[in-house]
Amino acid sequence: MEEFEFIFMLEFWHKILNEFEKTSKSLQNSEVTISTTSNLYSSLAQLVQTFRDNFDNIESAAKEKLPDVDYKSATTRRRKRKKQVNDGNTIDADETLSPRDKFRIQAFYPMVDALSTNLEKRSKIYSEISEMFSCFTDLNASLSDIQKGIDSLKEKYSEDVQKDFAHELDHFHLYVKKHHSEKRNISHEMLYEIIVCDKIEVAFPNVEAILRLFLSLMVTNCTGERSFSKLRRIKNYLRTTMSQERLTDLTILCMEYDILRSLNFDDIIEKFSLSKARKSI
């Protein structure tokens, strides 16, 4: 912990993980959509890539915490490799690079590039899914463009998408432009809200079904993992003989805590007490 590289990494990961935590909390929102997730991953990848040019700033912050310590390789005795006959005039990279440049090129850059590459891969996956449904939000799309979008959807969701509802989607675009022209940069959520609020599900059944399909696509499973973290509290050492059925019921009650708190149990308790009363009246 007294090495300069450790303090440097501490400064770097403090800045990075702080942004990762805020993005992770946004992704755990139950109302987040695929398109928003793609934008979050893309912006986070761009932010990580900017750290590649901030090596000097991170190094300065680390030196403020540990001013009298240099890079480890600068104080360590360098072991020279014996040259072989077939080496020729080749020069070892470790001999030409300073300790600072060696750490920057061999440790810092690969770490930042790996983070950025993985985030871009995730962003691309979500972006491709969002692109398949982009024909719904493009109100000025021609009938041929709409048909191309529907055909691409049909390839991925063959059982859910009907191939011959291009005219229905074109009709829906005209309806939105005529009666909801005040809305700008319309999203899939807004389109579905229009269908529900105007009660036009019967007029546009396929559009309503595909929009519902897009909005119900799972972005992350963080919420489910968080709910199961209470299992140790539900099944403690006092409940070791509890049956699977009761454990399942208690887990559901724990997950649906908000609904549970809104219920009134007075009638249930009264009926239970009367059924278990042993004293004859």
Backbone as CSV, one residue per row, in Angstrom:
resi,resn,N_x,N_y,N_z,CA_x,CA_y,CA_z,C_x,C_y,C_z
1,MET,0.814,-1.215,0.000,0.000,0.000,0.000,0.851,1.271,0.000
2,GLU,2.134,1.140,0.256,3.023,2.289,0.255,3.700,2.492,-1.094
3,GLU,3.358,1.679,-2.089,3.928,1.840,-3.417,3.142,2.895,-4.198
4,PHE,3.843,3.592,-5.081,3.200,4.665,-5.849,2.144,4.109,-6.803
5,GLU,2.401,2.922,-7.375,1.442,2.325,-8.303,0.102,2.055,-7.615
6,PHE,0.148,1.653,-6.332,-1.084,1.375,-5.595,-1.907,2.650,-5.415
7,ILE,-1.249,3.764,-5.058,-1.964,5.026,-4.876,-2.503,5.538,-6.215
8,PHE,-1.743,5.309,-7.283,-2.214,5.711,-8.608,-3.498,4.958,-8.965
9,MET,-3.478,3.635,-8.767,-4.669,2.835,-9.059,-5.835,3.222,-8.158
10,LEU,-5.537,3.598,-6.931,-6.585,4.024,-6.008,-7.289,5.268,-6.524
11,GLU,-6.504,6.228,-7.011,-7.080,7.446,-7.575,-7.887,7.147,-8.835
12,PHE,-7.333,6.294,-9.685,-8.006,5.976,-10.947,-9.334,5.263,-10.715
13,TRP,-9.317,4.196,-9.894,-10.537,3.422,-9.687,-11.581,4.180,-8.866
14,HIS,-11.135,5.114,-8.042,-12.104,5.945,-7.310,-12.927,6.786,-8.278
15,LYS,-12.278,7.352,-9.281,-12.985,8.162,-10.273,-13.862,7.289,-11.169
16,ILE,-13.322,6.145,-11.593,-14.060,5.283,-12.516,-15.274,4.641,-11.828
17,LEU,-15.048,4.021,-10.671,-16.120,3.286,-10.000,-17.212,4.202,-9.488
18,ASN,-16.888,5.457,-9.238,-17.924,6.410,-8.850,-18.933,6.596,-9.974
19,GLU,-18.459,6.684,-11.213,-19.360,6.803,-12.369,-20.068,5.472,-12.648
20,PHE,-19.365,4.363,-12.444,-19.978,3.058,-12.645,-21.140,2.842,-11.671
21,GLU,-20.974,3.292,-10.440,-22.025,3.108,-9.437,-23.286,3.879,-9.806
22,LYS,-23.130,5.110,-10.261,-24.298,5.910,-10.643,-24.995,5.314,-11.865
23,THR,-24.212,4.817,-12.815,-24.813,4.171,-13.988,-25.526,2.890,-13.604
24,SER,-24.934,2.112,-12.693,-25.551,0.866,-12.246,-26.888,1.125,-11.554
25,LYS,-26.961,2.177,-10.750,-28.226,2.511,-10.083,-29.289,2.916,-11.097
26,SER,-28.880,3.601,-12.158,-29.835,3.973,-13.206,-30.348,2.748,-13.941
27,LEU,-29.475,1.764,-14.156,-29.880,0.549,-14.860,-30.803,-0.318,-14.009
28,GLN,-30.778,-0.151,-12.694,-31.644,-0.940,-11.828,-33.052,-0.375,-11.734
29,ASN,-33.278,0.768,-12.366,-34.630,1.337,-12.391,-35.550,0.438,-13.204
30,SER,-36.686,0.109,-12.658,-37.603,-0.818,-13.324,-38.202,-0.231,-14.596
31,GLU,-38.115,1.090,-14.804,-38.723,1.726,-15.969,-37.708,2.050,-17.058
32,VAL,-36.449,1.665,-16.875,-35.440,1.961,-17.888,-35.665,1.086,-19.120
33,THR,-35.399,1.632,-20.300,-35.652,0.921,-21.549,-34.336,0.563,-22.239
34,ILE,-34.464,-0.215,-23.322,-33.294,-0.662,-24.066,-32.529,0.516,-24.672
35,SER,-33.247,1.466,-25.243,-32.584,2.608,-25.883,-31.826,3.444,-24.862
36,THR,-32.423,3.664,-23.688,-31.731,4.414,-22.633,-30.500,3.668,-22.156
37,THR,-30.597,2.348,-22.045,-29.458,1.540,-21.616,-28.315,1.635,-22.606
38,SER,-28.638,1.600,-23.892,-27.601,1.727,-24.918,-26.883,3.064,-24.816
39,ASN,-27.636,4.130,-24.582,-27.032,5.460,-24.456,-26.164,5.556,-23.205
40,LEU,-26.605,4.926,-22.112,-25.812,4.959,-20.883,-24.481,4.239,-21.062
41,TYR,-24.524,3.056,-21.684,-23.283,2.310,-21.916,-22.355,3.056,-22.865
42,SER,-22.921,3.659,-23.894,-22.106,4.374,-24.866,-21.428,5.589,-24.231
43,SER,-22.171,6.349,-23.446,-21.583,7.522,-22.786,-20.539,7.115,-21.761
44,LEU,-20.783,5.983,-21.064,-19.808,5.516,-20.084,-18.528,5.057,-20.764
45,ALA,-18.650,4.413,-21.925,-17.457,3.995,-22.676,-16.652,5.202,-23.143
46,GLN,-17.338,6.258,-23.582,-16.633,7.468,-23.999,-15.943,8.144,-22.816
47,LEU,-16.613,8.108,-21.641,-15.992,8.690,-20.450,-14.724,7.937,-20.059
48,VAL,-14.773,6.609,-20.112,-13.596,5.805,-19.780,-12.471,6.099,-20.759
49,GLN,-12.812,6.290,-22.025,-11.782,6.558,-23.026,-11.090,7.904,-22.784
50,THR,-11.820,8.870,-22.203,-11.191,10.167,-21.913,-10.128,10.049,-20.827
51,PHE,-10.234,9.038,-19.963,-9.225,8.846,-18.925,-7.872,8.464,-19.530
52,ARG,-7.869,8.015,-20.762,-6.603,7.645,-21.418,-5.684,8.857,-21.563
53,ASP,-6.296,10.044,-21.699,-5.514,11.273,-21.848,-5.326,12.008,-20.522
54,ASN,-5.847,11.432,-19.429,-5.750,12.092,-18.125,-4.718,11.428,-17.223
55,PHE,-3.731,10.792,-17.828,-2.718,10.116,-17.024,-1.965,11.103,-16.135
56,ASP,-1.654,12.273,-16.672,-0.892,13.264,-15.906,-1.693,13.768,-14.707
57,ASN,-2.991,13.983,-14.887,-3.819,14.483,-13.786,-3.932,13.452,-12.666
58,ILE,-4.115,12.192,-13.046,-4.211,11.142,-12.034,-2.881,10.971,-11.313
59,GLU,-1.791,11.079,-12.063,-0.468,10.966,-11.464,-0.213,12.111,-10.472
60,SER,-0.643,13.314,-10.826,-0.452,14.461,-9.923,-1.249,14.283,-8.635
61,ALA,-2.501,13.778,-8.757,-3.308,13.539,-7.562,-2.689,12.465,-6.676
62,ALA,-2.072,11.447,-7.304,-1.426,10.390,-6.520,-0.172,10.917,-5.820
63,LYS,0.569,11.818,-6.478,1.786,12.362,-5.868,1.474,13.294,-4.709
64,GLU,0.294,13.902,-4.714,-0.096,14.722,-3.573,-0.302,13.875,-2.325
65,LYS,-0.776,12.640,-2.505,-0.975,11.744,-1.364,0.320,11.044,-0.957
66,LEU,1.203,10.816,-1.932,2.455,10.097,-1.649,3.592,10.826,-2.365
67,PRO,4.017,11.981,-1.834,4.962,12.828,-2.591,6.383,12.296,-2.647
68,ASP,6.806,11.531,-1.681,8.213,11.119,-1.582,8.490,9.729,-2.141
69,VAL,7.536,9.170,-2.869,7.688,7.801,-3.383,7.619,7.839,-4.904
70,ASP,8.506,7.085,-5.552,8.535,7.019,-7.010,8.020,5.648,-7.460
71,TYR,7.992,5.453,-8.774,7.561,4.162,-9.308,8.482,3.058,-8.802
72,LYS,7.911,1.874,-8.632,8.655,0.755,-8.040,9.864,0.373,-8.887
73,SER,9.679,0.366,-10.206,10.778,-0.049,-11.085,11.927,0.954,-11.088
74,ALA,11.660,2.202,-10.621,12.720,3.210,-10.571,13.668,2.968,-9.411
75,THR,13.197,2.312,-8.356,14.022,2.043,-7.177,14.467,0.594,-7.090
76,THR,13.945,-0.241,-7.987,14.311,-1.658,-7.973,15.495,-1.899,-8.894
77,ARG,16.405,-2.720,-8.445,17.575,-3.047,-9.263,17.144,-3.841,-10.487
78,ARG,17.506,-3.333,-11.648,17.083,-3.951,-12.901,17.967,-5.149,-13.226
79,ARG,17.304,-6.232,-13.539,18.028,-7.455,-13.884,18.277,-7.490,-15.388
80,LYS,19.548,-7.563,-15.756,19.898,-7.574,-17.164,19.891,-8.995,-17.711
81,ARG,19.284,-9.137,-18.859,19.229,-10.441,-19.514,20.475,-10.623,-20.387
82,LYS,21.041,-11.769,-20.265,22.226,-12.070,-21.055,21.838,-12.217,-22.526
83,LYS,22.550,-11.489,-23.371,22.238,-11.542,-24.795,22.703,-12.848,-25.406
84,GLN,21.878,-13.330,-26.313,22.208,-14.552,-27.032,22.880,-14.218,-28.365
85,VAL,23.408,-15.238,-28.986,24.152,-15.031,-30.233,23.243,-14.528,-31.344
86,ASN,22.004,-15.055,-31.386,21.083,-14.713,-32.475,20.237,-13.476,-32.178
87,ASP,20.549,-12.721,-31.098,19.777,-11.521,-30.788,20.051,-10.391,-31.762
88,GLY,21.229,-10.347,-32.311,21.584,-9.266,-33.230,21.708,-7.947,-32.497
89,ASN,21.170,-6.875,-33.114,21.243,-5.537,-32.529,19.929,-5.115,-31.872
90,THR,19.054,-6.080,-31.540,17.770,-5.761,-30.921,17.991,-5.162,-29.540
91,ILE,17.136,-4.222,-29.179,17.211,-3.534,-27.893,15.978,-3.890,-27.080
92,ASP,16.172,-4.259,-25.838,15.067,-4.606,-24.957,14.234,-3.359,-24.677
93,ALA,12.899,-3.507,-24.732,12.007,-2.362,-24.517,12.149,-1.812,-23.112
94,ASP,12.404,-2.697,-22.125,12.541,-2.246,-20.747,13.741,-1.323,-20.561
95,GLU,14.738,-1.443,-21.428,15.923,-0.610,-21.316,15.710,0.781,-21.891
96,THR,14.777,0.920,-22.810,14.537,2.216,-23.455,13.436,3.018,-22.776
97,LEU,12.508,2.371,-22.081,11.389,3.061,-21.447,11.735,3.456,-20.020
98,SER,11.288,4.650,-19.638,11.428,5.079,-18.252,10.393,4.344,-17.397
99,PRO,10.576,4.296,-16.079,9.586,3.623,-15.219,8.177,4.189,-15.392
100,ARG,8.083,5.500,-15.581,6.768,6.136,-15.771,6.123,5.684,-17.078
101,ASP,6.899,5.731,-18.180,6.350,5.322,-19.479,6.037,3.831,-19.503
102,LYS,6.844,3.050,-18.830,6.608,1.611,-18.782,5.279,1.299,-18.093
103,PHE,5.005,1.980,-16.976,3.732,1.775,-16.270,2.564,2.288,-17.104
104,ARG,2.750,3.411,-17.771,1.667,3.992,-18.574,1.321,3.112,-19.773
105,ILE,2.332,2.587,-20.461,2.095,1.813,-21.685,1.696,0.375,-21.398
106,GLN,2.341,-0.240,-20.411,2.125,-1.666,-20.166,1.007,-1.956,-19.164
107,ALA,0.609,-0.981,-18.358,-0.415,-1.230,-17.343,-1.641,-0.331,-17.519
108,PHE,-1.428,0.976,-17.622,-2.549,1.917,-17.627,-3.348,1.849,-18.922
109,TYR,-2.682,1.970,-20.059,-3.383,1.966,-21.344,-4.156,0.661,-21.598
110,PRO,-3.540,-0.522,-21.396,-4.322,-1.762,-21.605,-5.551,-1.862,-20.709
111,MET,-5.454,-1.365,-19.475,-6.582,-1.418,-18.559,-7.729,-0.531,-19.043
112,VAL,-7.418,0.691,-19.445,-8.442,1.613,-19.937,-9.055,1.100,-21.235
113,ASP,-8.228,0.582,-22.126,-8.735,0.073,-23.409,-9.631,-1.139,-23.208
114,ALA,-9.289,-2.016,-22.264,-10.126,-3.188,-22.010,-11.484,-2.779,-21.466
115,LEU,-11.503,-1.815,-20.546,-12.773,-1.318,-20.005,-13.631,-0.694,-21.104
116,SER,-13.021,0.160,-21.898,-13.752,0.854,-22.959,-14.285,-0.121,-24.001
117,THR,-13.477,-1.121,-24.374,-13.900,-2.098,-25.387,-15.098,-2.917,-24.907
118,ASN,-15.062,-3.377,-23.668,-16.169,-4.175,-23.143,-17.450,-3.361,-23.018
119,LEU,-17.332,-2.104,-22.630,-18.520,-1.252,-22.548,-19.102,-0.979,-23.930
120,GLU,-18.236,-0.785,-24.915,-18.717,-0.557,-26.282,-19.407,-1.793,-26.842
121,LYS,-18.920,-2.990,-26.482,-19.575,-4.218,-26.933,-20.987,-4.310,-26.377
122,ARG,-21.143,-3.999,-25.086,-22.479,-4.036,-24.485,-23.382,-2.981,-25.107
123,SER,-22.830,-1.792,-25.323,-23.624,-0.734,-25.935,-24.077,-1.122,-27.338
124,LYS,-23.214,-1.802,-28.087,-23.557,-2.210,-29.450,-24.694,-3.227,-29.455
125,ILE,-24.678,-4.145,-28.484,-25.740,-5.154,-28.409,-27.095,-4.491,-28.169
126,TYR,-27.141,-3.589,-27.183,-28.398,-2.897,-26.885,-28.808,-1.976,-28.033
127,SER,-27.811,-1.377,-28.696,-28.118,-0.474,-29.798,-28.720,-1.231,-30.978
128,GLU,-28.228,-2.441,-31.248,-28.780,-3.239,-32.348,-30.232,-3.618,-32.079
129,ILE,-30.529,-3.965,-30.831,-31.913,-4.296,-30.481,-32.802,-3.070,-30.609
130,SER,-32.305,-1.932,-30.121,-33.089,-0.699,-30.212,-33.294,-0.263,-31.657
131,GLU,-32.300,-0.518,-32.504,-32.401,-0.125,-33.910,-33.494,-0.899,-34.634
132,MET,-33.718,-2.151,-34.226,-34.763,-2.950,-34.870,-36.144,-2.350,-34.665
133,PHE,-36.344,-1.635,-33.560,-37.644,-1.043,-33.261,-37.684,0.444,-33.597
134,SER,-36.666,0.958,-34.298,-36.598,2.391,-34.574,-37.652,2.849,-35.572
135,CYS,-38.175,1.944,-36.388,-39.176,2.336,-37.379,-40.464,2.828,-36.721
136,PHE,-40.675,2.489,-35.443,-41.897,2.923,-34.754,-41.813,4.392,-34.354
137,THR,-40.625,4.881,-34.026,-40.483,6.267,-33.576,-40.205,7.233,-34.729
138,ASP,-39.903,6.720,-35.918,-39.666,7.579,-37.078,-41.006,7.867,-37.748
139,LEU,-41.628,8.982,-37.363,-42.971,9.303,-37.866,-42.974,9.691,-39.336
140,ASN,-41.831,10.047,-39.888,-41.748,10.454,-41.302,-41.231,9.337,-42.198
141,ALA,-41.162,8.127,-41.679,-40.667,7.003,-42.473,-41.645,6.654,-43.588
142,SER,-41.104,6.300,-44.749,-41.953,5.889,-45.867,-42.457,4.468,-45.648
143,LEU,-43.409,4.081,-46.486,-43.994,2.747,-46.348,-42.960,1.661,-46.611
144,SER,-42.043,1.902,-47.543,-41.006,0.906,-47.830,-40.025,0.775,-46.664
145,ASP,-39.688,1.908,-46.014,-38.796,1.850,-44.849,-39.467,1.125,-43.688
146,ILE,-40.755,1.371,-43.527,-41.504,0.671,-42.472,-41.508,-0.826,-42.721
147,GLN,-41.698,-1.214,-43.988,-41.722,-2.631,-44.325,-40.369,-3.293,-44.069
148,LYS,-39.279,-2.569,-44.361,-37.947,-3.112,-44.088,-37.749,-3.329,-42.585
149,GLY,-38.214,-2.353,-41.777,-38.099,-2.506,-40.329,-38.908,-3.669,-39.805
150,ILE,-40.091,-3.856,-40.353,-40.940,-4.974,-39.926,-40.327,-6.300,-40.336
151,ASP,-39.711,-6.349,-41.528,-39.066,-7.589,-41.984,-37.897,-7.977,-41.069
152,SER,-37.111,-6.985,-40.623,-36.009,-7.288,-39.702,-36.522,-7.754,-38.349
153,LEU,-37.633,-7.182,-37.916,-38.245,-7.647,-36.669,-38.774,-9.064,-36.806
154,LYS,-39.315,-9.355,-37.981,-39.876,-10.685,-38.238,-38.797,-11.762,-38.153
155,GLU,-37.573,-11.435,-38.536,-36.491,-12.413,-38.479,-36.136,-12.784,-37.044
156,LYS,-36.226,-11.821,-36.137,-35.873,-12.066,-34.739,-37.053,-12.570,-33.923
157,TYR,-38.231,-12.049,-34.214,-39.427,-12.407,-33.434,-40.491,-12.953,-34.390
158,SER,-40.201,-14.112,-34.940,-41.070,-14.687,-35.964,-42.460,-15.048,-35.420
159,GLU,-42.551,-15.419,-34.162,-43.838,-15.828,-33.586,-44.654,-14.654,-33.064
160,ASP,-44.044,-13.503,-32.898,-44.742,-12.359,-32.298,-45.088,-11.267,-33.294
161,VAL,-44.356,-11.196,-34.399,-44.536,-10.097,-35.354,-45.225,-10.610,-36.604
162,GLN,-46.287,-9.953,-36.985,-46.954,-10.258,-38.252,-46.327,-9.418,-39.355
163,LYS,-46.112,-10.038,-40.484,-45.341,-9.391,-41.548,-46.146,-8.344,-42.310
164,ASP,-47.449,-8.396,-42.240,-48.287,-7.582,-43.115,-49.023,-6.467,-42.370
165,PHE,-48.350,-5.791,-41.439,-49.029,-4.678,-40.767,-48.300,-3.348,-40.997
166,ALA,-47.626,-3.226,-42.146,-46.950,-1.974,-42.478,-47.950,-0.834,-42.635
167,HIS,-49.094,-1.112,-43.259,-50.115,-0.072,-43.437,-50.694,0.343,-42.084
168,GLU,-50.790,-0.599,-41.163,-51.302,-0.263,-39.822,-50.354,0.701,-39.111
169,LEU,-49.041,0.450,-39.204,-48.064,1.327,-38.572,-48.032,2.689,-39.263
170,ASP,-48.174,2.705,-40.596,-48.222,3.966,-41.329,-49.448,4.773,-40.916
171,HIS,-50.565,4.103,-40.734,-51.789,4.756,-40.267,-51.592,5.326,-38.858
172,PHE,-50.897,4.588,-38.007,-50.650,5.047,-36.640,-49.756,6.282,-36.628
173,HIS,-48.757,6.330,-37.522,-47.899,7.511,-37.626,-48.718,8.739,-38.031
174,LEU,-49.632,8.566,-38.971,-50.483,9.681,-39.384,-51.375,10.147,-38.239
175,TYR,-51.855,9.199,-37.456,-52.708,9.537,-36.303,-51.915,10.356,-35.281
176,VAL,-50.697,9.944,-34.997,-49.880,10.648,-34.004,-49.521,12.046,-34.495
177,LYS,-49.142,12.173,-35.779,-48.771,13.480,-36.307,-49.950,14.447,-36.337
178,LYS,-51.157,13.935,-36.524,-52.334,14.804,-36.626,-52.850,15.220,-35.251
179,HIS,-52.892,14.291,-34.306,-53.533,14.560,-33.015,-52.538,14.795,-31.881
180,HIS,-51.253,14.514,-32.101,-50.247,14.739,-31.058,-49.012,15.401,-31.666
181,SER,-49.246,16.387,-32.492,-48.142,17.050,-33.189,-47.291,17.904,-32.254
182,GLU,-47.810,18.195,-31.036,-47.047,19.036,-30.110,-45.864,18.297,-29.493
183,LYS,-45.860,16.965,-29.569,-44.793,16.170,-28.958,-43.600,16.076,-29.905
184,ARG,-42.430,16.402,-29.379,-41.200,16.347,-30.154,-40.309,15.230,-29.615
185,ASN,-39.466,14.696,-30.499,-38.558,13.602,-30.117,-39.324,12.487,-29.395
186,ILE,-40.326,11.996,-30.080,-41.228,11.017,-29.466,-40.504,9.689,-29.254
187,SER,-40.810,9.021,-28.162,-40.167,7.767,-27.797,-41.180,6.630,-27.838
188,HIS,-40.682,5.402,-27.632,-41.577,4.247,-27.607,-42.553,4.335,-26.436
189,GLU,-42.098,4.867,-25.308,-42.987,5.010,-24.156,-44.130,5.976,-24.450
190,MET,-43.818,7.065,-25.124,-44.854,8.042,-25.477,-45.863,7.452,-26.451
191,LEU,-45.367,6.669,-27.417,-46.286,6.054,-28.386,-47.240,5.080,-27.698
192,TYR,-46.696,4.280,-26.805,-47.563,3.331,-26.099,-48.540,4.065,-25.184
193,GLU,-48.099,5.165,-24.593,-48.983,5.957,-23.741,-50.132,6.552,-24.546
194,ILE,-49.850,6.961,-25.786,-50.904,7.494,-26.655,-51.959,6.428,-26.928
195,ILE,-51.505,5.201,-27.224,-52.456,4.116,-27.512,-53.330,3.819,-26.302
196,VAL,-52.722,3.778,-25.119,-53.480,3.442,-23.912,-54.415,4.575,-23.512
197,CYS,-53.907,5.807,-23.518,-54.731,6.953,-23.086,-55.876,7.231,-24.053
198,ASP,-55.629,7.089,-25.348,-56.681,7.326,-26.336,-57.576,6.107,-26.540
199,LYS,-57.207,4.980,-25.916,-57.994,3.736,-26.002,-58.219,3.309,-27.450
200,ILE,-57.119,3.185,-28.187,-57.191,2.810,-29.602,-56.477,1.479,-29.839
201,GLU,-56.472,0.606,-28.824,-55.819,-0.695,-28.975,-56.463,-1.529,-30.071
202,VAL,-57.779,-1.395,-30.224,-58.496,-2.177,-31.246,-58.109,-1.712,-32.647
203,ALA,-57.876,-0.428,-32.821,-57.521,0.113,-34.143,-56.094,-0.256,-34.545
204,PHE,-55.186,-0.352,-33.557,-53.778,-0.658,-33.844,-53.310,-1.814,-32.954
205,PRO,-53.843,-3.008,-33.144,-53.499,-4.123,-32.241,-52.054,-4.585,-32.382
206,ASN,-51.536,-4.633,-33.625,-50.164,-5.101,-33.830,-49.139,-4.089,-33.322
207,VAL,-49.426,-2.806,-33.544,-48.525,-1.769,-33.041,-48.469,-1.813,-31.516
208,GLU,-49.625,-1.966,-30.895,-49.675,-2.030,-29.429,-48.905,-3.239,-28.905
209,ALA,-49.023,-4.376,-29.582,-48.349,-5.597,-29.134,-46.833,-5.474,-29.256
210,ILE,-46.337,-4.905,-30.367,-44.898,-4.791,-30.562,-44.299,-3.750,-29.625
211,LEU,-45.009,-2.646,-29.397,-44.525,-1.656,-28.440,-44.466,-2.236,-27.030
212,ARG,-45.453,-3.037,-26.683,-45.457,-3.693,-25.364,-44.303,-4.685,-25.272
213,LEU,-44.012,-5.366,-26.383,-42.881,-6.295,-26.415,-41.565,-5.562,-26.182
214,PHE,-41.384,-4.414,-26.852,-40.144,-3.650,-26.698,-39.985,-3.118,-25.276
215,LEU,-41.071,-2.573,-24.723,-40.993,-1.970,-23.398,-40.832,-3.003,-22.290
216,SER,-41.172,-4.246,-22.570,-41.052,-5.295,-21.547,-39.754,-6.085,-21.664
217,LEU,-38.896,-5.750,-22.639,-37.609,-6.427,-22.751,-36.760,-6.137,-21.519
218,MET,-36.204,-7.175,-20.923,-35.457,-7.015,-19.692,-34.085,-6.401,-19.977
219,VAL,-33.757,-5.357,-19.248,-32.474,-4.688,-19.401,-31.434,-5.304,-18.489
220,THR,-31.797,-5.549,-17.236,-30.860,-6.088,-16.254,-31.629,-6.918,-15.240
221,ASN,-30.929,-7.809,-14.564,-31.556,-8.638,-13.538,-31.108,-8.231,-12.140
222,CYS,-30.636,-7.006,-11.997,-30.139,-6.549,-10.691,-31.253,-6.512,-9.655
223,THR,-32.466,-6.152,-10.069,-33.568,-6.080,-9.112,-33.873,-7.445,-8.535
224,GLY,-33.875,-8.491,-9.392,-34.134,-9.837,-8.903,-33.065,-10.330,-7.949
225,GLU,-31.819,-10.029,-8.253,-30.733,-10.442,-7.367,-30.833,-9.735,-6.022
226,ARG,-31.255,-8.468,-6.047,-31.342,-7.721,-4.807,-32.462,-8.261,-3.927
227,SER,-33.568,-8.718,-4.530,-34.678,-9.223,-3.735,-34.339,-10.545,-3.060
228,PHE,-33.527,-11.376,-3.712,-33.179,-12.664,-3.136,-32.099,-12.558,-2.060
229,SER,-31.553,-11.384,-1.863,-30.535,-11.226,-0.830,-31.122,-11.323,0.576
230,LYS,-32.432,-11.295,0.706,-33.083,-11.390,2.014,-33.379,-12.829,2.417
231,LEU,-32.881,-13.782,1.651,-33.190,-15.182,1.941,-32.651,-15.600,3.301
232,ARG,-31.481,-15.122,3.675,-30.914,-15.492,4.972,-31.750,-14.942,6.116
233,ARG,-32.378,-13.803,5.880,-33.233,-13.228,6.921,-34.561,-13.972,7.028
234,ILE,-35.043,-14.472,5.898,-36.323,-15.201,5.917,-36.151,-16.586,6.515
235,LYS,-35.132,-17.306,6.037,-34.906,-18.676,6.528,-33.694,-18.663,7.456
236,ASN,-33.951,-18.278,8.716,-32.885,-18.242,9.709,-32.844,-19.558,10.487
237,TYR,-32.022,-19.593,11.529,-31.845,-20.857,12.267,-33.091,-21.244,13.046
238,LEU,-34.021,-20.315,13.287,-35.275,-20.642,13.984,-36.302,-21.259,13.042
239,ARG,-36.041,-21.210,11.745,-37.008,-21.720,10.756,-36.389,-22.815,9.895
240,THR,-35.524,-23.603,10.457,-34.835,-24.628,9.678,-35.766,-25.742,9.221
241,THR,-36.870,-25.966,9.934,-37.823,-27.023,9.554,-38.951,-26.501,8.678
242,MET,-38.826,-25.299,8.164,-39.880,-24.703,7.349,-39.987,-25.426,6.007
243,SER,-41.214,-25.646,5.556,-41.443,-26.326,4.280,-41.166,-25.384,3.115
244,GLN,-41.030,-25.966,1.932,-40.732,-25.179,0.736,-41.889,-24.250,0.382
245,GLU,-43.118,-24.708,0.603,-44.291,-23.896,0.268,-44.345,-22.627,1.120
246,ARG,-44.092,-22.784,2.428,-44.121,-21.619,3.299,-42.961,-20.674,2.990
247,LEU,-41.800,-21.235,2.674,-40.653,-20.405,2.316,-40.944,-19.583,1.068
248,THR,-41.594,-20.204,0.094,-41.951,-19.480,-1.132,-42.938,-18.361,-0.837
249,ASP,-43.940,-18.645,0.014,-44.934,-17.624,0.357,-44.297,-16.450,1.102
250,LEU,-43.406,-16.741,2.042,-42.738,-15.671,2.780,-41.817,-14.848,1.874
251,THR,-41.189,-15.496,0.906,-40.320,-14.773,-0.031,-41.133,-13.816,-0.904
252,ILE,-42.291,-14.269,-1.345,-43.163,-13.400,-2.155,-43.638,-12.206,-1.332
253,LEU,-44.004,-12.446,-0.079,-44.422,-11.354,0.793,-43.293,-10.351,1.004
254,CYS,-42.088,-10.857,1.086,-40.939,-9.981,1.283,-40.647,-9.154,0.025
255,MET,-40.757,-9.770,-1.144,-40.501,-9.048,-2.394,-41.578,-8.013,-2.679
256,GLU,-42.836,-8.356,-2.374,-43.957,-7.437,-2.604,-44.272,-6.674,-1.324
257,TYR,-43.252,-6.104,-0.707,-43.409,-5.463,0.600,-44.336,-4.251,0.518
258,ASP,-44.264,-3.490,-0.570,-45.093,-2.288,-0.700,-46.576,-2.642,-0.740
259,ILE,-46.904,-3.697,-1.479,-48.310,-4.130,-1.536,-48.747,-4.690,-0.199
260,LEU,-47.849,-5.410,0.456,-48.168,-6.017,1.745,-48.508,-4.963,2.785
261,ARG,-47.776,-3.870,2.815,-48.013,-2.823,3.805,-49.329,-2.103,3.573
262,SER,-49.851,-2.146,2.365,-51.116,-1.456,2.068,-52.348,-2.288,2.407
263,LEU,-52.173,-3.567,2.760,-53.305,-4.437,3.069,-53.706,-4.311,4.533
264,ASN,-54.977,-4.583,4.797,-55.516,-4.569,6.158,-55.745,-6.014,6.600
265,PHE,-55.072,-6.412,7.683,-55.128,-7.799,8.150,-56.060,-7.995,9.349
266,ASP,-56.826,-6.972,9.704,-57.684,-7.089,10.897,-58.725,-8.191,10.739
267,ASP,-59.376,-8.253,9.579,-60.394,-9.287,9.354,-59.779,-10.680,9.345
268,ILE,-58.597,-10.809,8.735,-57.935,-12.122,8.681,-57.538,-12.578,10.079
269,ILE,-57.013,-11.658,10.866,-56.614,-12.012,12.236,-57.819,-12.404,13.073
270,GLU,-58.921,-11.687,12.884,-60.137,-12.007,13.649,-60.673,-13.390,13.287
271,LYS,-60.693,-13.712,11.998,-61.159,-15.039,11.579,-60.236,-16.130,12.097
272,PHE,-58.939,-15.872,12.057,-57.984,-16.864,12.548,-58.147,-17.099,14.044
273,SER,-58.367,-16.017,14.790,-58.523,-16.167,16.238,-59.806,-16.921,16.592
274,LEU,-60.863,-16.689,15.826,-62.117,-17.404,16.087,-62.002,-18.885,15.746
275,SER,-61.270,-19.195,14.663,-61.134,-20.604,14.285,-60.240,-21.368,15.248
276,LYS,-59.324,-20.670,15.907,-58.421,-21.322,16.834,-58.834,-21.196,18.296
277,ALA,-60.002,-20.555,18.517,-60.459,-20.391,19.902,-60.858,-21.732,20.491
278,ARG,-60.305,-22.108,21.642,-60.603,-23.379,22.281,-61.650,-23.256,23.388
279,LYS,-61.839,-22.029,23.849,-62.808,-21.815,24.936,-64.208,-21.784,24.372
280,SER,-65.075,-22.595,24.898,-66.458,-22.642,24.411,-67.242,-21.461,24.966
281,ILE,-68.058,-20.883,24.123,-68.855,-19.712,24.522,-70.251,-20.145,24.959
